[in-house]
Amino acid sequence: MSRMLASTIAIAAIVTTTSMLGLFSDWAYAAETQNWRLQAQGQDVGNLLAVVVLLAGGFLTARGSTRGLLLWAGSLLYLIYAFAIYAVALHFGALFLPYLAVLGLSSFSLAFGIRGRRHDVHLAGRSRTGGSWVLIGIGTVFGLLWLSSIIPSLVSDEAPAELAAAGLVANPVHVLDLALVLPAMILTGMAARRGRPDGLLWLLPWLGFS
């Protein structure tokens, strides 16, 4: 079994375990507010769907499929994002190390699994153009949406109401999206429109993440 496939199976096993515990145990989110617990459980459902995509993409990649590789990469982007939030925005507890394990394994698997593959991806002009504009649109719309909540709160010198409801000092979704994810989507979309290999490589994974 290849290292890529072994890491994929390990990630899938840990994600499935933590997500099932989050959904069906009383203790996993016992320290969270009801609002944040419900959001975490919604994420758990998404994680289980991501596991299906991850495994499908991993086995297709092992058979030499470039489309499988891009599917696999998109599911890893999703899991990196989700488990970064779990690791820093949930109270410390028994699942902390499993959260870190998924975050680390997913990050290194993606970094080593997709390197050197940018010249393997070829997209038809219409698919490339349509996908690029979708990605740019998603990045722009969500950026404006988050800023429409943040800027009025800064002007009024009052924390956004959703922070109190979730029991947070800052919204990790805003942090990750505005600092990393949304700029990456927009830059990828722009690069793909110009036919640049890096843009074409990351276009479908970011769309899959979305």
Tab-separated table of C-alpha atoms in Angstrom:
chain	number	residue	atom	x	y	z
A	1	MET	CA	0.000	0.000	0.000
A	2	SER	CA	1.386	3.428	-0.945
A	3	ARG	CA	2.131	5.999	1.730
A	4	MET	CA	-0.497	8.282	0.218
A	5	LEU	CA	-3.191	5.648	0.485
A	6	ALA	CA	-2.094	4.667	4.002
A	7	SER	CA	-2.300	8.282	5.200
A	8	THR	CA	-5.684	8.647	3.508
A	9	ILE	CA	-7.102	5.649	5.354
A	10	ALA	CA	-5.623	6.880	8.656
A	11	ILE	CA	-7.149	10.341	8.192
A	12	ALA	CA	-10.518	8.839	7.260
A	13	ALA	CA	-10.498	6.602	10.365
A	14	ILE	CA	-9.697	9.451	12.779
A	15	VAL	CA	-12.157	11.864	11.173
A	16	THR	CA	-14.937	9.277	11.266
A	17	THR	CA	-14.249	8.514	14.932
A	18	THR	CA	-14.121	12.150	16.094
A	19	SER	CA	-17.190	13.094	14.051
A	20	MET	CA	-19.267	10.199	15.344
A	21	LEU	CA	-18.266	11.063	18.909
A	22	GLY	CA	-19.208	14.682	18.268
A	23	LEU	CA	-22.610	13.676	16.963
A	24	PHE	CA	-23.538	10.925	19.394
A	25	SER	CA	-21.641	11.449	22.660
A	26	ASP	CA	-22.631	13.864	25.397
A	27	TRP	CA	-19.093	14.727	26.464
A	28	ALA	CA	-17.371	15.777	23.223
A	29	TYR	CA	-18.854	19.301	23.241
A	30	ALA	CA	-20.027	19.440	26.850
A	31	ALA	CA	-18.079	22.659	27.529
A	32	GLU	CA	-19.402	24.527	24.460
A	33	THR	CA	-22.393	26.843	24.233
A	34	GLN	CA	-25.470	25.384	22.545
A	35	ASN	CA	-24.879	27.621	19.514
A	36	TRP	CA	-21.278	26.498	19.029
A	37	ARG	CA	-22.124	22.852	19.760
A	38	LEU	CA	-24.731	22.840	17.005
A	39	GLN	CA	-22.273	24.422	14.575
A	40	ALA	CA	-19.645	21.827	15.481
A	41	GLN	CA	-22.117	19.001	14.949
A	42	GLY	CA	-23.075	20.439	11.582
A	43	GLN	CA	-19.382	20.376	10.729
A	44	ASP	CA	-19.229	16.746	11.879
A	45	VAL	CA	-21.872	15.828	9.297
A	46	GLY	CA	-19.854	17.612	6.618
A	47	ASN	CA	-16.738	15.754	7.747
A	48	LEU	CA	-18.407	12.387	7.201
A	49	LEU	CA	-19.308	13.399	3.662
A	50	ALA	CA	-15.717	14.592	3.145
A	51	VAL	CA	-14.442	11.171	4.249
A	52	VAL	CA	-16.416	9.507	1.448
A	53	VAL	CA	-14.898	11.912	-1.090
A	54	LEU	CA	-11.426	11.501	0.443
A	55	LEU	CA	-11.486	7.714	0.171
A	56	ALA	CA	-12.925	7.752	-3.353
A	57	GLY	CA	-10.301	10.258	-4.461
A	58	GLY	CA	-7.513	8.362	-2.712
A	59	PHE	CA	-8.303	5.027	-4.369
A	60	LEU	CA	-8.727	6.682	-7.769
A	61	THR	CA	-5.386	8.459	-7.328
A	62	ALA	CA	-3.730	5.141	-6.461
A	63	ARG	CA	-4.930	3.914	-9.871
A	64	GLY	CA	-3.289	6.871	-11.593
A	65	SER	CA	-6.316	9.154	-11.992
A	66	THR	CA	-5.551	12.880	-12.108
A	67	ARG	CA	-9.218	13.692	-11.486
A	68	GLY	CA	-9.092	11.458	-8.423
A	69	LEU	CA	-6.049	13.401	-7.208
A	70	LEU	CA	-7.899	16.716	-7.498
A	71	LEU	CA	-10.945	15.275	-5.714
A	72	TRP	CA	-8.670	13.971	-2.955
A	73	ALA	CA	-6.907	17.328	-2.654
A	74	GLY	CA	-10.208	19.206	-2.325
A	75	SER	CA	-11.378	16.954	0.505
A	76	LEU	CA	-8.060	17.483	2.307
A	77	LEU	CA	-8.412	21.260	2.014
A	78	TYR	CA	-11.838	20.919	3.611
A	79	LEU	CA	-10.518	18.770	6.469
A	80	ILE	CA	-7.537	21.050	7.120
A	81	TYR	CA	-9.933	23.976	7.423
A	82	ALA	CA	-12.399	22.123	9.662
A	83	PHE	CA	-9.825	20.645	12.019
A	84	ALA	CA	-7.902	23.906	12.357
A	85	ILE	CA	-11.154	25.302	13.768
A	86	TYR	CA	-11.662	22.301	16.075
A	87	ALA	CA	-8.077	22.561	17.337
A	88	VAL	CA	-8.159	26.245	18.283
A	89	ALA	CA	-11.836	27.055	18.917
A	90	LEU	CA	-13.074	24.151	21.061
A	91	HIS	CA	-12.343	23.695	24.738
A	92	PHE	CA	-9.367	21.483	25.523
A	93	GLY	CA	-10.388	17.868	25.967
A	94	ALA	CA	-9.875	14.232	25.037
A	95	LEU	CA	-10.219	14.867	21.287
A	96	PHE	CA	-7.532	17.576	21.150
A	97	LEU	CA	-4.746	15.239	19.997
A	98	PRO	CA	-6.939	13.501	17.376
A	99	TYR	CA	-7.846	16.960	16.036
A	100	LEU	CA	-4.142	17.793	15.748
A	101	ALA	CA	-3.453	14.433	14.113
A	102	VAL	CA	-5.993	15.091	11.355
A	103	LEU	CA	-4.738	18.646	10.875
A	104	GLY	CA	-1.114	17.531	10.574
A	105	LEU	CA	-1.683	14.399	8.496
A	106	SER	CA	-3.990	16.216	6.093
A	107	SER	CA	-1.578	19.134	5.664
A	108	PHE	CA	1.493	16.988	4.991
A	109	SER	CA	-0.434	14.525	2.806
A	110	LEU	CA	-1.662	17.391	0.641
A	111	ALA	CA	1.740	19.069	0.461
A	112	PHE	CA	3.600	15.916	-0.560
A	113	GLY	CA	0.788	14.341	-2.573
A	114	ILE	CA	0.206	17.184	-5.003
A	115	ARG	CA	3.718	18.575	-5.461
A	116	GLY	CA	5.132	18.285	-8.945
A	117	ARG	CA	1.708	17.587	-10.480
A	118	ARG	CA	0.837	21.035	-11.823
A	119	HIS	CA	1.637	20.114	-15.439
A	120	ASP	CA	-0.638	17.043	-15.299
A	121	VAL	CA	-3.863	19.089	-15.247
A	122	HIS	CA	-5.555	20.175	-18.466
A	123	LEU	CA	-8.972	21.846	-18.572
A	124	ALA	CA	-11.073	22.849	-21.559
A	125	GLY	CA	-11.430	26.587	-22.081
A	126	ARG	CA	-15.105	26.740	-21.102
A	127	SER	CA	-14.599	24.664	-17.940
A	128	ARG	CA	-11.570	26.708	-16.981
A	129	THR	CA	-13.325	30.041	-17.510
A	130	GLY	CA	-16.556	29.033	-15.764
A	131	GLY	CA	-14.773	27.471	-12.810
A	132	SER	CA	-12.469	30.460	-12.454
A	133	TRP	CA	-15.345	32.935	-12.281
A	134	VAL	CA	-17.235	30.761	-9.799
A	135	LEU	CA	-14.189	30.659	-7.521
A	136	ILE	CA	-13.557	34.404	-7.811
A	137	GLY	CA	-17.242	35.047	-7.124
A	138	ILE	CA	-17.297	32.845	-4.028
A	139	GLY	CA	-14.188	34.513	-2.645
A	140	THR	CA	-15.524	38.006	-3.279
A	141	VAL	CA	-19.064	37.440	-1.988
A	142	PHE	CA	-18.005	35.761	1.234
A	143	GLY	CA	-15.305	38.365	1.824
A	144	LEU	CA	-17.890	41.145	1.556
A	145	LEU	CA	-20.335	39.186	3.718
A	146	TRP	CA	-17.846	38.744	6.563
A	147	LEU	CA	-16.668	42.354	6.337
A	148	SER	CA	-20.271	43.563	6.510
A	149	SER	CA	-20.401	42.034	9.987
A	150	ILE	CA	-16.903	42.967	11.123
A	151	ILE	CA	-16.623	46.606	10.038
A	152	PRO	CA	-19.819	47.889	11.748
A	153	SER	CA	-18.718	46.140	14.947
A	154	LEU	CA	-15.330	47.832	14.762
A	155	VAL	CA	-16.931	51.218	14.146
A	156	SER	CA	-19.320	50.800	17.092
A	157	ASP	CA	-16.552	49.277	19.251
A	158	GLU	CA	-18.787	46.316	20.092
A	159	ALA	CA	-18.030	42.652	19.453
A	160	PRO	CA	-20.309	40.916	16.926
A	161	ALA	CA	-23.324	39.303	18.594
A	162	GLU	CA	-22.469	35.874	17.198
A	163	LEU	CA	-19.300	35.757	19.302
A	164	ALA	CA	-21.240	35.925	22.547
A	165	ALA	CA	-23.711	33.307	21.300
A	166	ALA	CA	-20.873	30.939	20.417
A	167	GLY	CA	-18.766	31.768	23.478
A	168	LEU	CA	-15.785	32.847	21.361
A	169	VAL	CA	-13.295	35.715	21.589
A	170	ALA	CA	-12.914	35.790	17.785
A	171	ASN	CA	-14.607	33.936	14.934
A	172	PRO	CA	-12.133	31.361	13.539
A	173	VAL	CA	-14.101	31.204	10.279
A	174	HIS	CA	-13.521	34.929	9.728
A	175	VAL	CA	-9.832	34.527	10.565
A	176	LEU	CA	-9.189	31.625	8.195
A	177	ASP	CA	-11.416	32.921	5.407
A	178	LEU	CA	-10.220	36.525	5.281
A	179	ALA	CA	-6.545	35.803	5.915
A	180	LEU	CA	-6.072	32.647	3.845
A	181	VAL	CA	-8.972	30.870	2.156
A	182	LEU	CA	-10.794	33.618	0.264
A	183	PRO	CA	-7.602	35.290	-1.053
A	184	ALA	CA	-6.385	31.853	-2.149
A	185	MET	CA	-9.640	31.235	-4.021
A	186	ILE	CA	-9.507	34.589	-5.806
A	187	LEU	CA	-5.822	34.263	-6.717
A	188	THR	CA	-6.364	30.691	-7.942
A	189	GLY	CA	-9.311	31.783	-10.064
A	190	MET	CA	-7.287	34.608	-11.609
A	191	ALA	CA	-4.322	32.319	-12.316
A	192	ALA	CA	-6.552	29.628	-13.849
A	193	ARG	CA	-8.209	32.180	-16.149
A	194	ARG	CA	-4.767	32.978	-17.526
A	195	GLY	CA	-4.017	29.273	-17.996
A	196	ARG	CA	-1.212	29.199	-15.451
A	197	PRO	CA	-0.309	25.659	-14.303
A	198	ASP	CA	-0.588	26.440	-10.575
A	199	GLY	CA	-4.024	27.958	-11.088
A	200	LEU	CA	-5.243	24.974	-13.105
A	201	LEU	CA	-3.868	22.571	-10.495
A	202	TRP	CA	-5.680	24.208	-7.569
A	203	LEU	CA	-8.893	25.257	-9.334
A	204	LEU	CA	-10.816	21.983	-8.915
A	205	PRO	CA	-9.596	21.313	-5.339
A	206	TRP	CA	-10.802	24.764	-4.218
A	207	LEU	CA	-14.104	24.255	-5.993
A	208	GLY	CA	-14.444	20.899	-4.268
A	209	PHE	CA	-13.659	22.530	-0.935
A	210	SER	CA	-16.349	25.118	-1.582
